[in-house]
Amino acid sequence: MMPMKSSLAMLLLVALAATHGAVAAAQAADGCEGPQRTHEHSRDLYCIELISAPGVERASGRVALGFDAGPFTVAATAEGALRYTPTITLAQLPAPSSLGAYAVYVVWAATPSMDRVRRLGVAAEGRTRLDTIDFDKFVILVSAERSATVREPSGRIVLRGMSPSTRLQPPELVQFSLGAVRDTAPAGSLDTIGHDHAAHAGTATAGDSSVRWTTVPMPQGLTMLPAEMALRPTVSPYLPRAGWAAAPPVRSREIVRLANGDTLRLIAGLVTRTFKGHTLTMFGFNGQHPGPLLQVPQGAEVVVEFENALDQPSTIHWHGVRLDNRFDGIPGLTQEAVPAGGRFTYRVRFPDAGIYWYHPHVREDIQQELGLYGNMLVRSPRADYFSPAHREEVLMLDDLLVGDDGLVPFGK
């Protein structure tokens, strides 16, 4: 049994919490009007300003989101959704009959996608307490209706607003919605959506204006906002072009066995490969996808002569391998990026058995996506280091974003 003093303390705590909850509810109900007071809770958290619809511009309103009084400062459903007790204040509403064959105003709460709509009650000029809302994100609608008994909105919308929780959305949401009519061109350009994106045609290769932004392919049955699909980034698109160098067809990965003191030459350059009927210009180490599989005995040290035959800087990072910092391939931290046409010599030690991978650390979104990666398999001298197997394969898995027109461009 709980001691008497503890019981009294618990009851007092519950009573204080309930009082605080009642105060919070009262503040929410009454605190949406007048100037913001010092140390007052931000009204953005519980006040919804309603926006009038065209034709009823004089109408105004706000909804204060109070909480049910209880032992805690907030109330929630068993599923975790907050429960609000809203109070609506309306002003300068026209007579419902002046808008058509309507008799009353009804307030509704709906999820942003309108898949669930809840009737909150009938409202008129002044303040009205409404039924409870327990949606995570919702919109408030005030509509003129034929009868006070309607169960779903069918009349004319006069006021609407969005819950504070709907603000937790991408800041570009309005631009997504307005994409087809908004000018998203770079400053100073003449390009606008729907005008062939002339200013977006620049690439890394001088004089090549053939690269244009394409849309990301969508899975069948998944619909995106048409305006969002019309948006284009305000940077120039980039794809590797084969015009300045003969890009050979890609070759399958080769196994390169290295001993202590050996030298390997790795060239990052262009390759071509075919996906779904498209011949794509991509990147590869030594013309291979993935790059060569390096098999090295534990404890060995090798020399890697790296040549950058790309049109952009690059490096090689030996992922997971313990080696001298100056050979770790992180531009601006352990070495300078190797410029286009440049060379760099790495000395790579392999103190630990296991499987690792190598890749660039310059514009990984382009260079890794286009195929610059490979594996390293470091063999232990112990015969039982790896589990027994009848067959051994080294796999490297990757995905590639290919649209109807080929590769989806990258932002330059």
mmCIF file of C-alpha atoms in Angstrom:
data_model
loop_
_atom_site.group_PDB
_atom_site.id
_atom_site.type_symbol
_atom_site.label_atom_id
_atom_site.label_comp_id
_atom_site.label_asym_id
_atom_site.label_seq_id
_atom_site.Cartn_x
_atom_site.Cartn_y
_atom_site.Cartn_z
ATOM 1 C CA MET A 1 0.000 0.000 0.000
ATOM 2 C CA MET A 2 1.247 3.507 -0.826
ATOM 3 C CA PRO A 3 2.219 5.568 2.264
ATOM 4 C CA MET A 4 -0.255 8.295 3.200
ATOM 5 C CA LYS A 5 2.166 11.156 2.501
ATOM 6 C CA SER A 6 2.985 9.780 -0.943
ATOM 7 C CA SER A 7 -0.706 9.360 -1.715
ATOM 8 C CA LEU A 8 -1.433 12.947 -0.749
ATOM 9 C CA ALA A 9 1.517 14.183 -2.748
ATOM 10 C CA MET A 10 0.331 12.241 -5.816
ATOM 11 C CA LEU A 11 -3.200 13.594 -5.470
ATOM 12 C CA LEU A 12 -1.835 17.112 -5.125
ATOM 13 C CA LEU A 13 0.341 16.601 -8.233
ATOM 14 C CA VAL A 14 -2.642 15.361 -10.234
ATOM 15 C CA ALA A 15 -4.761 18.264 -9.025
ATOM 16 C CA LEU A 16 -2.065 20.776 -9.991
ATOM 17 C CA ALA A 17 -1.643 19.139 -13.411
ATOM 18 C CA ALA A 18 -5.375 19.220 -13.990
ATOM 19 C CA THR A 19 -5.447 22.892 -13.022
ATOM 20 C CA HIS A 20 -2.563 23.587 -15.386
ATOM 21 C CA GLY A 21 -4.385 21.753 -18.171
ATOM 22 C CA ALA A 22 -7.507 23.824 -17.521
ATOM 23 C CA VAL A 23 -5.435 27.012 -17.582
ATOM 24 C CA ALA A 24 -3.789 25.968 -20.860
ATOM 25 C CA ALA A 25 -7.203 25.243 -22.361
ATOM 26 C CA ALA A 26 -8.511 28.599 -21.186
ATOM 27 C CA GLN A 27 -5.457 30.386 -22.571
ATOM 28 C CA ALA A 28 -5.911 28.702 -25.936
ATOM 29 C CA ALA A 29 -9.583 29.667 -25.982
ATOM 30 C CA ASP A 30 -9.039 33.302 -25.031
ATOM 31 C CA GLY A 31 -5.441 34.026 -25.996
ATOM 32 C CA CYS A 32 -5.744 34.330 -29.789
ATOM 33 C CA GLU A 33 -6.884 37.940 -29.643
ATOM 34 C CA GLY A 34 -4.992 41.113 -28.814
ATOM 35 C CA PRO A 35 -1.249 41.689 -28.797
ATOM 36 C CA GLN A 36 1.126 38.872 -27.916
ATOM 37 C CA ARG A 37 2.055 39.029 -24.243
ATOM 38 C CA THR A 38 5.574 38.622 -22.883
ATOM 39 C CA HIS A 39 6.387 35.003 -21.965
ATOM 40 C CA GLU A 40 3.092 33.851 -23.480
ATOM 41 C CA HIS A 41 3.154 30.548 -25.358
ATOM 42 C CA SER A 42 3.617 31.157 -29.075
ATOM 43 C CA ARG A 43 0.189 31.562 -30.608
ATOM 44 C CA ASP A 44 1.432 29.815 -33.719
ATOM 45 C CA LEU A 45 1.094 26.590 -31.716
ATOM 46 C CA TYR A 46 -2.639 26.831 -31.017
ATOM 47 C CA CYS A 47 -4.229 29.642 -33.065
ATOM 48 C CA ILE A 48 -5.478 29.104 -36.630
ATOM 49 C CA GLU A 49 -6.284 32.198 -38.653
ATOM 50 C CA LEU A 50 -9.030 31.461 -41.169
ATOM 51 C CA ILE A 51 -8.779 32.814 -44.710
ATOM 52 C CA SER A 52 -11.886 34.003 -46.494
ATOM 53 C CA ALA A 53 -12.899 32.532 -49.830
ATOM 54 C CA PRO A 54 -13.410 34.672 -52.946
ATOM 55 C CA GLY A 55 -16.730 36.494 -52.779
ATOM 56 C CA VAL A 56 -16.844 36.636 -48.974
ATOM 57 C CA GLU A 57 -13.708 38.706 -48.374
ATOM 58 C CA ARG A 58 -15.148 40.556 -45.375
ATOM 59 C CA ALA A 59 -15.712 37.380 -43.386
ATOM 60 C CA SER A 60 -13.039 36.538 -40.813
ATOM 61 C CA GLY A 61 -12.425 33.965 -38.167
ATOM 62 C CA ARG A 62 -9.946 32.094 -36.022
ATOM 63 C CA VAL A 63 -9.835 28.785 -34.241
ATOM 64 C CA ALA A 64 -8.204 28.389 -30.825
ATOM 65 C CA LEU A 65 -7.011 24.860 -30.109
ATOM 66 C CA GLY A 66 -7.574 24.116 -26.432
ATOM 67 C CA PHE A 67 -6.873 20.872 -24.598
ATOM 68 C CA ASP A 68 -9.178 18.711 -22.534
ATOM 69 C CA ALA A 69 -8.647 19.303 -18.837
ATOM 70 C CA GLY A 70 -6.920 16.336 -17.234
ATOM 71 C CA PRO A 71 -3.898 15.190 -15.270
ATOM 72 C CA PHE A 72 -1.523 16.156 -18.087
ATOM 73 C CA THR A 73 -0.956 19.325 -20.092
ATOM 74 C CA VAL A 74 -1.997 17.607 -23.333
ATOM 75 C CA ALA A 75 -4.535 14.942 -24.203
ATOM 76 C CA ALA A 76 -3.919 12.202 -26.762
ATOM 77 C CA THR A 77 -5.655 9.188 -28.239
ATOM 78 C CA ALA A 78 -4.424 5.642 -27.708
ATOM 79 C CA GLU A 79 -2.794 5.903 -31.158
ATOM 80 C CA GLY A 80 -0.823 8.971 -30.073
ATOM 81 C CA ALA A 81 -2.732 11.718 -31.933
ATOM 82 C CA LEU A 82 -3.267 14.924 -29.950
ATOM 83 C CA ARG A 83 -6.858 15.734 -28.964
ATOM 84 C CA TYR A 84 -7.908 19.355 -29.299
ATOM 85 C CA THR A 85 -11.057 21.100 -28.030
ATOM 86 C CA PRO A 86 -11.428 23.894 -30.591
ATOM 87 C CA THR A 87 -13.230 27.181 -30.112
ATOM 88 C CA ILE A 88 -14.097 29.169 -33.230
ATOM 89 C CA THR A 89 -14.664 32.927 -33.371
ATOM 90 C CA LEU A 90 -16.414 34.279 -36.475
ATOM 91 C CA ALA A 91 -17.121 37.845 -37.599
ATOM 92 C CA GLN A 92 -18.823 39.628 -40.491
ATOM 93 C CA LEU A 93 -20.348 36.506 -41.957
ATOM 94 C CA PRO A 94 -23.006 37.234 -44.568
ATOM 95 C CA ALA A 95 -26.400 35.644 -44.071
ATOM 96 C CA PRO A 96 -26.164 32.070 -45.414
ATOM 97 C CA SER A 97 -29.201 32.693 -47.623
ATOM 98 C CA SER A 98 -27.330 35.502 -49.399
ATOM 99 C CA LEU A 99 -24.927 32.909 -50.803
ATOM 100 C CA GLY A 100 -27.570 30.557 -52.168
ATOM 101 C CA ALA A 101 -30.062 28.015 -50.850
ATOM 102 C CA TYR A 102 -28.289 27.784 -47.481
ATOM 103 C CA ALA A 103 -29.516 28.102 -43.908
ATOM 104 C CA VAL A 104 -26.534 27.609 -41.545
ATOM 105 C CA TYR A 105 -22.773 27.581 -41.286
ATOM 106 C CA VAL A 106 -21.120 24.255 -40.406
ATOM 107 C CA VAL A 107 -17.494 23.770 -39.324
ATOM 108 C CA TRP A 108 -15.471 20.758 -40.493
ATOM 109 C CA ALA A 109 -12.057 19.281 -39.820
ATOM 110 C CA ALA A 110 -10.395 17.212 -42.542
ATOM 111 C CA THR A 111 -7.037 15.604 -43.142
ATOM 112 C CA PRO A 112 -4.956 17.472 -45.758
ATOM 113 C CA SER A 113 -5.684 14.747 -48.311
ATOM 114 C CA MET A 114 -9.435 15.006 -47.498
ATOM 115 C CA ASP A 115 -9.675 11.238 -47.008
ATOM 116 C CA ARG A 116 -11.280 11.819 -43.607
ATOM 117 C CA VAL A 117 -13.731 14.631 -42.852
ATOM 118 C CA ARG A 118 -15.303 15.257 -39.441
ATOM 119 C CA ARG A 119 -18.231 17.511 -38.611
ATOM 120 C CA LEU A 120 -17.356 19.796 -35.680
ATOM 121 C CA GLY A 121 -20.649 21.623 -35.283
ATOM 122 C CA VAL A 122 -22.803 24.555 -36.333
ATOM 123 C CA ALA A 123 -21.347 28.027 -35.800
ATOM 124 C CA ALA A 124 -22.548 31.621 -36.060
ATOM 125 C CA GLU A 125 -21.237 35.107 -35.341
ATOM 126 C CA GLY A 126 -19.193 35.216 -32.150
ATOM 127 C CA ARG A 127 -17.589 32.352 -30.241
ATOM 128 C CA THR A 128 -18.664 28.714 -30.494
ATOM 129 C CA ARG A 129 -17.227 25.644 -28.771
ATOM 130 C CA LEU A 130 -16.765 22.781 -31.254
ATOM 131 C CA ASP A 131 -16.382 19.010 -31.034
ATOM 132 C CA THR A 132 -12.992 17.419 -30.415
ATOM 133 C CA ILE A 133 -10.369 17.065 -33.149
ATOM 134 C CA ASP A 134 -7.849 14.187 -33.043
ATOM 135 C CA PHE A 135 -6.104 14.447 -36.427
ATOM 136 C CA ASP A 136 -2.330 14.906 -36.514
ATOM 137 C CA LYS A 137 -2.562 17.344 -39.430
ATOM 138 C CA PHE A 138 -5.812 18.909 -40.533
ATOM 139 C CA VAL A 139 -7.578 21.758 -42.267
ATOM 140 C CA ILE A 140 -10.540 23.691 -40.907
ATOM 141 C CA LEU A 141 -13.412 24.480 -43.301
ATOM 142 C CA VAL A 142 -16.452 26.657 -42.676
ATOM 143 C CA SER A 143 -19.178 26.053 -45.233
ATOM 144 C CA ALA A 144 -22.678 27.363 -45.839
ATOM 145 C CA GLU A 145 -25.063 24.380 -45.814
ATOM 146 C CA ARG A 146 -28.755 23.753 -46.458
ATOM 147 C CA SER A 147 -29.365 22.128 -43.074
ATOM 148 C CA ALA A 148 -27.767 21.827 -39.650
ATOM 149 C CA THR A 149 -28.001 18.041 -39.934
ATOM 150 C CA VAL A 150 -25.733 17.525 -42.974
ATOM 151 C CA ARG A 151 -23.071 14.898 -42.380
ATOM 152 C CA GLU A 152 -20.541 15.964 -45.010
ATOM 153 C CA PRO A 153 -19.722 19.303 -46.672
ATOM 154 C CA SER A 154 -21.582 19.955 -49.892
ATOM 155 C CA GLY A 155 -22.249 23.697 -49.750
ATOM 156 C CA ARG A 156 -20.131 26.746 -50.351
ATOM 157 C CA ILE A 157 -16.816 27.142 -48.498
ATOM 158 C CA VAL A 158 -16.473 30.595 -46.929
ATOM 159 C CA LEU A 159 -13.464 30.226 -44.605
ATOM 160 C CA ARG A 160 -10.564 27.799 -44.368
ATOM 161 C CA GLY A 161 -7.341 27.386 -42.419
ATOM 162 C CA MET A 162 -4.592 24.877 -41.678
ATOM 163 C CA SER A 163 -3.442 23.434 -38.358
ATOM 164 C CA PRO A 164 -0.022 24.447 -36.975
ATOM 165 C CA SER A 165 1.149 20.861 -37.518
ATOM 166 C CA THR A 166 0.762 21.235 -41.285
ATOM 167 C CA ARG A 167 3.692 23.626 -41.216
ATOM 168 C CA LEU A 168 5.982 20.622 -40.773
ATOM 169 C CA GLN A 169 6.071 20.217 -44.540
ATOM 170 C CA PRO A 170 8.774 20.899 -47.133
ATOM 171 C CA PRO A 171 9.414 24.628 -47.511
ATOM 172 C CA GLU A 172 9.113 24.131 -51.279
ATOM 173 C CA LEU A 173 5.535 22.828 -50.975
ATOM 174 C CA VAL A 174 4.010 26.054 -52.288
ATOM 175 C CA GLN A 175 6.514 26.058 -55.145
ATOM 176 C CA PHE A 176 5.586 22.428 -55.882
ATOM 177 C CA SER A 177 1.953 23.476 -56.084
ATOM 178 C CA LEU A 178 2.742 26.491 -58.271
ATOM 179 C CA GLY A 179 5.539 24.871 -60.274
ATOM 180 C CA ALA A 180 3.974 25.204 -63.702
ATOM 181 C CA VAL A 181 3.405 28.952 -63.333
ATOM 182 C CA ARG A 182 6.416 29.990 -61.255
ATOM 183 C CA ASP A 183 9.606 31.293 -62.839
ATOM 184 C CA THR A 184 12.392 29.149 -61.356
ATOM 185 C CA ALA A 185 15.091 30.292 -63.754
ATOM 186 C CA PRO A 186 18.509 31.474 -62.531
ATOM 187 C CA ALA A 187 18.778 35.195 -61.887
ATOM 188 C CA GLY A 188 19.341 37.139 -65.060
ATOM 189 C CA SER A 189 18.259 34.412 -67.449
ATOM 190 C CA LEU A 190 15.301 34.540 -69.806
ATOM 191 C CA ASP A 191 14.248 30.967 -69.056
ATOM 192 C CA THR A 192 10.864 30.158 -67.542
ATOM 193 C CA ILE A 193 8.983 26.920 -67.090
ATOM 194 C CA GLY A 194 7.470 25.993 -70.424
ATOM 195 C CA HIS A 195 10.049 27.889 -72.485
ATOM 196 C CA ASP A 196 12.360 25.008 -73.462
ATOM 197 C CA HIS A 197 14.662 25.618 -70.453
ATOM 198 C CA ALA A 198 17.234 27.288 -72.641
ATOM 199 C CA ALA A 199 19.168 28.703 -69.679
ATOM 200 C CA HIS A 200 19.389 25.266 -68.075
ATOM 201 C CA ALA A 201 21.239 23.691 -70.973
ATOM 202 C CA GLY A 202 24.787 24.414 -69.812
ATOM 203 C CA THR A 203 27.108 21.478 -69.109
ATOM 204 C CA ALA A 204 30.620 20.880 -67.869
ATOM 205 C CA THR A 205 31.836 20.577 -71.455
ATOM 206 C CA ALA A 206 32.176 23.904 -73.217
ATOM 207 C CA GLY A 207 29.875 24.368 -76.172
ATOM 208 C CA ASP A 208 27.718 21.309 -75.448
ATOM 209 C CA SER A 209 24.103 22.459 -75.120
ATOM 210 C CA SER A 210 22.459 19.106 -75.799
ATOM 211 C CA VAL A 211 21.923 18.158 -72.144
ATOM 212 C CA ARG A 212 18.524 19.142 -70.821
ATOM 213 C CA TRP A 213 16.660 18.408 -67.645
ATOM 214 C CA THR A 214 14.339 15.415 -67.828
ATOM 215 C CA THR A 215 11.810 14.244 -65.264
ATOM 216 C CA VAL A 216 12.417 11.432 -62.819
ATOM 217 C CA PRO A 217 10.589 8.254 -63.925
ATOM 218 C CA MET A 218 7.598 7.374 -61.749
ATOM 219 C CA PRO A 219 6.451 3.855 -60.802
ATOM 220 C CA GLN A 220 3.266 2.807 -62.556
ATOM 221 C CA GLY A 221 0.185 3.804 -60.596
ATOM 222 C CA LEU A 222 1.950 6.495 -58.504
ATOM 223 C CA THR A 223 0.723 9.996 -59.324
ATOM 224 C CA MET A 224 2.702 13.137 -58.521
ATOM 225 C CA LEU A 225 1.519 16.738 -58.570
ATOM 226 C CA PRO A 226 1.604 17.888 -62.218
ATOM 227 C CA ALA A 227 3.067 21.201 -61.070
ATOM 228 C CA GLU A 228 5.817 19.392 -59.166
ATOM 229 C CA MET A 229 6.693 17.352 -62.234
ATOM 230 C CA ALA A 230 7.019 20.603 -64.199
ATOM 231 C CA LEU A 231 9.671 21.992 -61.846
ATOM 232 C CA ARG A 232 13.302 22.064 -62.935
ATOM 233 C CA PRO A 233 16.381 22.831 -60.784
ATOM 234 C CA THR A 234 17.854 26.299 -61.175
ATOM 235 C CA VAL A 235 21.309 24.890 -61.974
ATOM 236 C CA SER A 236 22.696 23.603 -65.243
ATOM 237 C CA PRO A 237 22.274 19.871 -65.907
ATOM 238 C CA TYR A 238 25.306 17.690 -66.421
ATOM 239 C CA LEU A 239 25.878 14.380 -68.197
ATOM 240 C CA PRO A 240 29.223 12.992 -69.381
ATOM 241 C CA ARG A 241 29.602 13.440 -73.121
ATOM 242 C CA ALA A 242 31.560 11.099 -75.368
ATOM 243 C CA GLY A 243 32.379 13.765 -77.956
ATOM 244 C CA TRP A 244 35.728 14.806 -76.449
ATOM 245 C CA ALA A 245 37.050 11.246 -76.065
ATOM 246 C CA ALA A 246 36.381 7.840 -77.571
ATOM 247 C CA ALA A 247 34.441 5.996 -74.868
ATOM 248 C CA PRO A 248 34.923 2.220 -75.204
ATOM 249 C CA PRO A 249 32.209 -0.302 -74.286
ATOM 250 C CA VAL A 250 32.351 -1.224 -70.623
ATOM 251 C CA ARG A 251 34.072 -4.482 -69.658
ATOM 252 C CA SER A 252 33.224 -6.848 -66.833
ATOM 253 C CA ARG A 253 35.277 -6.636 -63.689
ATOM 254 C CA GLU A 254 38.652 -8.316 -63.718
ATOM 255 C CA ILE A 255 40.406 -9.901 -60.749
ATOM 256 C CA VAL A 256 43.818 -8.334 -60.097
ATOM 257 C CA ARG A 257 46.056 -10.268 -57.695
ATOM 258 C CA LEU A 258 48.685 -8.097 -56.076
ATOM 259 C CA ALA A 259 51.679 -9.054 -53.939
ATOM 260 C CA ASN A 260 53.651 -6.925 -51.531
ATOM 261 C CA GLY A 261 55.486 -4.178 -53.457
ATOM 262 C CA ASP A 262 53.419 -4.495 -56.669
ATOM 263 C CA THR A 263 52.233 -1.482 -58.650
ATOM 264 C CA LEU A 264 48.707 -1.060 -60.025
ATOM 265 C CA ARG A 265 47.588 1.553 -62.537
ATOM 266 C CA LEU A 266 43.984 2.766 -62.096
ATOM 267 C CA ILE A 267 42.443 5.101 -64.668
ATOM 268 C CA ALA A 268 39.124 6.861 -64.065
ATOM 269 C CA GLY A 269 37.639 7.426 -67.508
ATOM 270 C CA LEU A 270 34.620 7.182 -69.768
ATOM 271 C CA VAL A 271 32.828 3.993 -70.782
ATOM 272 C CA THR A 272 29.595 3.223 -72.597
ATOM 273 C CA ARG A 273 27.044 0.623 -71.602
ATOM 274 C CA THR A 274 23.491 -0.239 -72.595
ATOM 275 C CA PHE A 275 20.455 -0.215 -70.316
ATOM 276 C CA LYS A 276 16.937 -0.847 -71.628
ATOM 277 C CA GLY A 277 17.835 0.112 -75.175
ATOM 278 C CA HIS A 278 19.757 3.243 -74.189
ATOM 279 C CA THR A 279 23.484 3.559 -74.843
ATOM 280 C CA LEU A 280 24.760 5.553 -71.869
ATOM 281 C CA THR A 281 28.065 7.324 -71.367
ATOM 282 C CA MET A 282 29.282 6.565 -67.852
ATOM 283 C CA PHE A 283 32.479 6.396 -65.769
ATOM 284 C CA GLY A 284 34.623 3.376 -64.932
ATOM 285 C CA PHE A 285 37.935 2.359 -63.401
ATOM 286 C CA ASN A 286 40.099 0.781 -66.132
ATOM 287 C CA GLY A 287 37.002 0.608 -68.353
ATOM 288 C CA GLN A 288 35.232 -1.830 -66.008
ATOM 289 C CA HIS A 289 31.984 -2.022 -64.007
ATOM 290 C CA PRO A 290 32.627 -2.481 -61.144
ATOM 291 C CA GLY A 291 36.308 -1.557 -61.075
ATOM 292 C CA PRO A 292 38.904 -4.321 -60.809
ATOM 293 C CA LEU A 293 38.583 -6.632 -57.811
ATOM 294 C CA LEU A 294 41.882 -6.295 -55.951
ATOM 295 C CA GLN A 295 43.015 -9.453 -54.150
ATOM 296 C CA VAL A 296 45.839 -8.677 -51.728
ATOM 297 C CA PRO A 297 47.489 -10.690 -48.942
ATOM 298 C CA GLN A 298 47.138 -9.314 -45.439
ATOM 299 C CA GLY A 299 50.123 -7.163 -44.481
ATOM 300 C CA ALA A 300 51.014 -6.215 -48.061
ATOM 301 C CA GLU A 301 51.721 -2.683 -49.255
ATOM 302 C CA VAL A 302 51.152 -1.731 -52.897
ATOM 303 C CA VAL A 303 51.602 1.332 -55.083
ATOM 304 C CA VAL A 304 48.562 2.630 -57.014
ATOM 305 C CA GLU A 305 49.248 5.076 -59.832
ATOM 306 C CA PHE A 306 45.975 6.927 -60.341
ATOM 307 C CA GLU A 307 45.231 8.790 -63.569
ATOM 308 C CA ASN A 308 42.186 11.045 -63.831
ATOM 309 C CA ALA A 309 40.886 10.946 -67.415
ATOM 310 C CA LEU A 310 37.555 12.577 -66.484
ATOM 311 C CA ASP A 311 36.452 16.146 -67.192
ATOM 312 C CA GLN A 312 36.285 16.935 -63.452
ATOM 313 C CA PRO A 313 38.517 16.474 -60.366
ATOM 314 C CA SER A 314 38.536 13.130 -58.568
ATOM 315 C CA THR A 315 40.313 11.017 -55.932
ATOM 316 C CA ILE A 316 40.351 7.443 -54.651
ATOM 317 C CA HIS A 317 39.301 6.716 -51.062
ATOM 318 C CA TRP A 318 40.229 3.274 -49.731
ATOM 319 C CA HIS A 319 37.117 2.695 -47.669
ATOM 320 C CA GLY A 320 37.760 0.922 -44.352
ATOM 321 C CA VAL A 321 41.485 0.355 -44.923
ATOM 322 C CA ARG A 322 43.940 1.599 -42.276
ATOM 323 C CA LEU A 323 46.652 3.510 -44.125
ATOM 324 C CA ASP A 324 48.702 6.712 -44.004
ATOM 325 C CA ASN A 325 46.435 9.731 -43.776
ATOM 326 C CA ARG A 326 47.972 11.439 -46.807
ATOM 327 C CA PHE A 327 46.793 8.583 -49.028
ATOM 328 C CA ASP A 328 43.190 8.416 -47.748
ATOM 329 C CA GLY A 329 41.710 10.291 -50.735
ATOM 330 C CA ILE A 330 39.626 12.974 -48.960
ATOM 331 C CA PRO A 331 39.993 16.259 -50.901
ATOM 332 C CA GLY A 332 40.653 19.297 -48.768
ATOM 333 C CA LEU A 333 41.470 17.109 -45.759
ATOM 334 C CA THR A 334 44.102 14.509 -46.656
ATOM 335 C CA GLN A 335 45.040 15.587 -50.197
ATOM 336 C CA GLU A 336 44.140 17.997 -52.954
ATOM 337 C CA ALA A 337 41.672 16.674 -55.512
ATOM 338 C CA VAL A 338 43.380 15.297 -58.602
ATOM 339 C CA PRO A 339 42.439 17.652 -61.457
ATOM 340 C CA ALA A 340 41.137 16.522 -64.829
ATOM 341 C CA GLY A 341 44.068 15.002 -66.675
ATOM 342 C CA GLY A 342 46.132 14.831 -63.470
ATOM 343 C CA ARG A 343 47.887 11.969 -61.690
ATOM 344 C CA PHE A 344 48.499 10.925 -58.084
ATOM 345 C CA THR A 345 50.448 8.052 -56.531
ATOM 346 C CA TYR A 346 48.937 6.230 -53.549
ATOM 347 C CA ARG A 347 50.764 3.850 -51.235
ATOM 348 C CA VAL A 348 48.142 1.544 -49.726
ATOM 349 C CA ARG A 349 48.798 -0.824 -46.804
ATOM 350 C CA PHE A 350 46.471 -3.694 -45.960
ATOM 351 C CA PRO A 351 46.995 -4.520 -42.254
ATOM 352 C CA ASP A 352 43.586 -6.183 -41.804
ATOM 353 C CA ALA A 353 41.951 -9.119 -43.564
ATOM 354 C CA GLY A 354 38.435 -8.653 -44.888
ATOM 355 C CA ILE A 355 36.555 -7.111 -47.789
ATOM 356 C CA TYR A 356 36.597 -3.378 -48.507
ATOM 357 C CA TRP A 357 35.751 -1.011 -51.355
ATOM 358 C CA TYR A 358 37.342 1.949 -53.100
ATOM 359 C CA HIS A 359 35.586 4.978 -54.602
ATOM 360 C CA PRO A 360 36.043 8.730 -55.222
ATOM 361 C CA HIS A 361 35.227 11.419 -52.685
ATOM 362 C CA VAL A 362 34.532 14.200 -55.212
ATOM 363 C CA ARG A 363 30.927 14.679 -56.364
ATOM 364 C CA GLU A 364 29.970 11.193 -55.171
ATOM 365 C CA ASP A 365 26.448 11.843 -56.494
ATOM 366 C CA ILE A 366 27.887 11.847 -60.026
ATOM 367 C CA GLN A 367 31.064 9.779 -59.933
ATOM 368 C CA GLN A 368 29.853 6.862 -57.814
ATOM 369 C CA GLU A 369 26.461 6.852 -59.536
ATOM 370 C CA LEU A 370 28.172 6.544 -62.909
ATOM 371 C CA GLY A 371 30.304 3.577 -61.886
ATOM 372 C CA LEU A 372 33.495 4.577 -60.072
ATOM 373 C CA TYR A 373 33.750 1.893 -57.396
ATOM 374 C CA GLY A 374 35.401 -1.461 -56.841
ATOM 375 C CA ASN A 375 36.150 -4.063 -54.150
ATOM 376 C CA MET A 376 39.295 -5.110 -52.306
ATOM 377 C CA LEU A 377 39.557 -8.618 -50.849
ATOM 378 C CA VAL A 378 42.372 -8.909 -48.293
ATOM 379 C CA ARG A 379 43.324 -12.536 -47.648
ATOM 380 C CA SER A 380 44.381 -13.700 -44.208
ATOM 381 C CA PRO A 381 47.313 -16.151 -43.953
ATOM 382 C CA ARG A 382 45.091 -18.283 -41.747
ATOM 383 C CA ALA A 383 43.341 -20.973 -43.771
ATOM 384 C CA ASP A 384 40.358 -20.930 -41.406
ATOM 385 C CA TYR A 385 39.902 -17.130 -41.337
ATOM 386 C CA PHE A 386 36.866 -17.320 -43.628
ATOM 387 C CA SER A 387 34.224 -20.009 -43.245
ATOM 388 C CA PRO A 388 34.576 -23.039 -45.561
ATOM 389 C CA ALA A 389 32.779 -22.658 -48.898
ATOM 390 C CA HIS A 390 32.464 -24.658 -52.114
ATOM 391 C CA ARG A 391 32.305 -21.529 -54.248
ATOM 392 C CA GLU A 392 33.135 -17.880 -53.699
ATOM 393 C CA GLU A 393 31.741 -14.809 -55.465
ATOM 394 C CA VAL A 394 32.280 -11.132 -54.681
ATOM 395 C CA LEU A 395 29.219 -9.029 -55.476
ATOM 396 C CA MET A 396 28.787 -5.268 -55.623
ATOM 397 C CA LEU A 397 25.211 -4.004 -55.952
ATOM 398 C CA ASP A 398 24.178 -0.575 -57.188
ATOM 399 C CA ASP A 399 21.143 1.087 -58.707
ATOM 400 C CA LEU A 400 20.951 3.618 -61.525
ATOM 401 C CA LEU A 401 18.298 6.241 -62.246
ATOM 402 C CA VAL A 402 17.361 5.898 -65.919
ATOM 403 C CA GLY A 403 14.387 7.702 -67.445
ATOM 404 C CA ASP A 404 12.629 7.417 -70.778
ATOM 405 C CA ASP A 405 15.347 9.567 -72.373
ATOM 406 C CA GLY A 406 18.288 7.814 -70.746
ATOM 407 C CA LEU A 407 20.184 8.945 -67.686
ATOM 408 C CA VAL A 408 18.427 11.588 -65.595
ATOM 409 C CA PRO A 409 20.903 14.525 -65.564
ATOM 410 C CA PHE A 410 22.868 15.566 -62.507
ATOM 411 C CA GLY A 411 23.022 19.101 -61.134
ATOM 412 C CA LYS A 412 26.211 20.835 -62.325
#
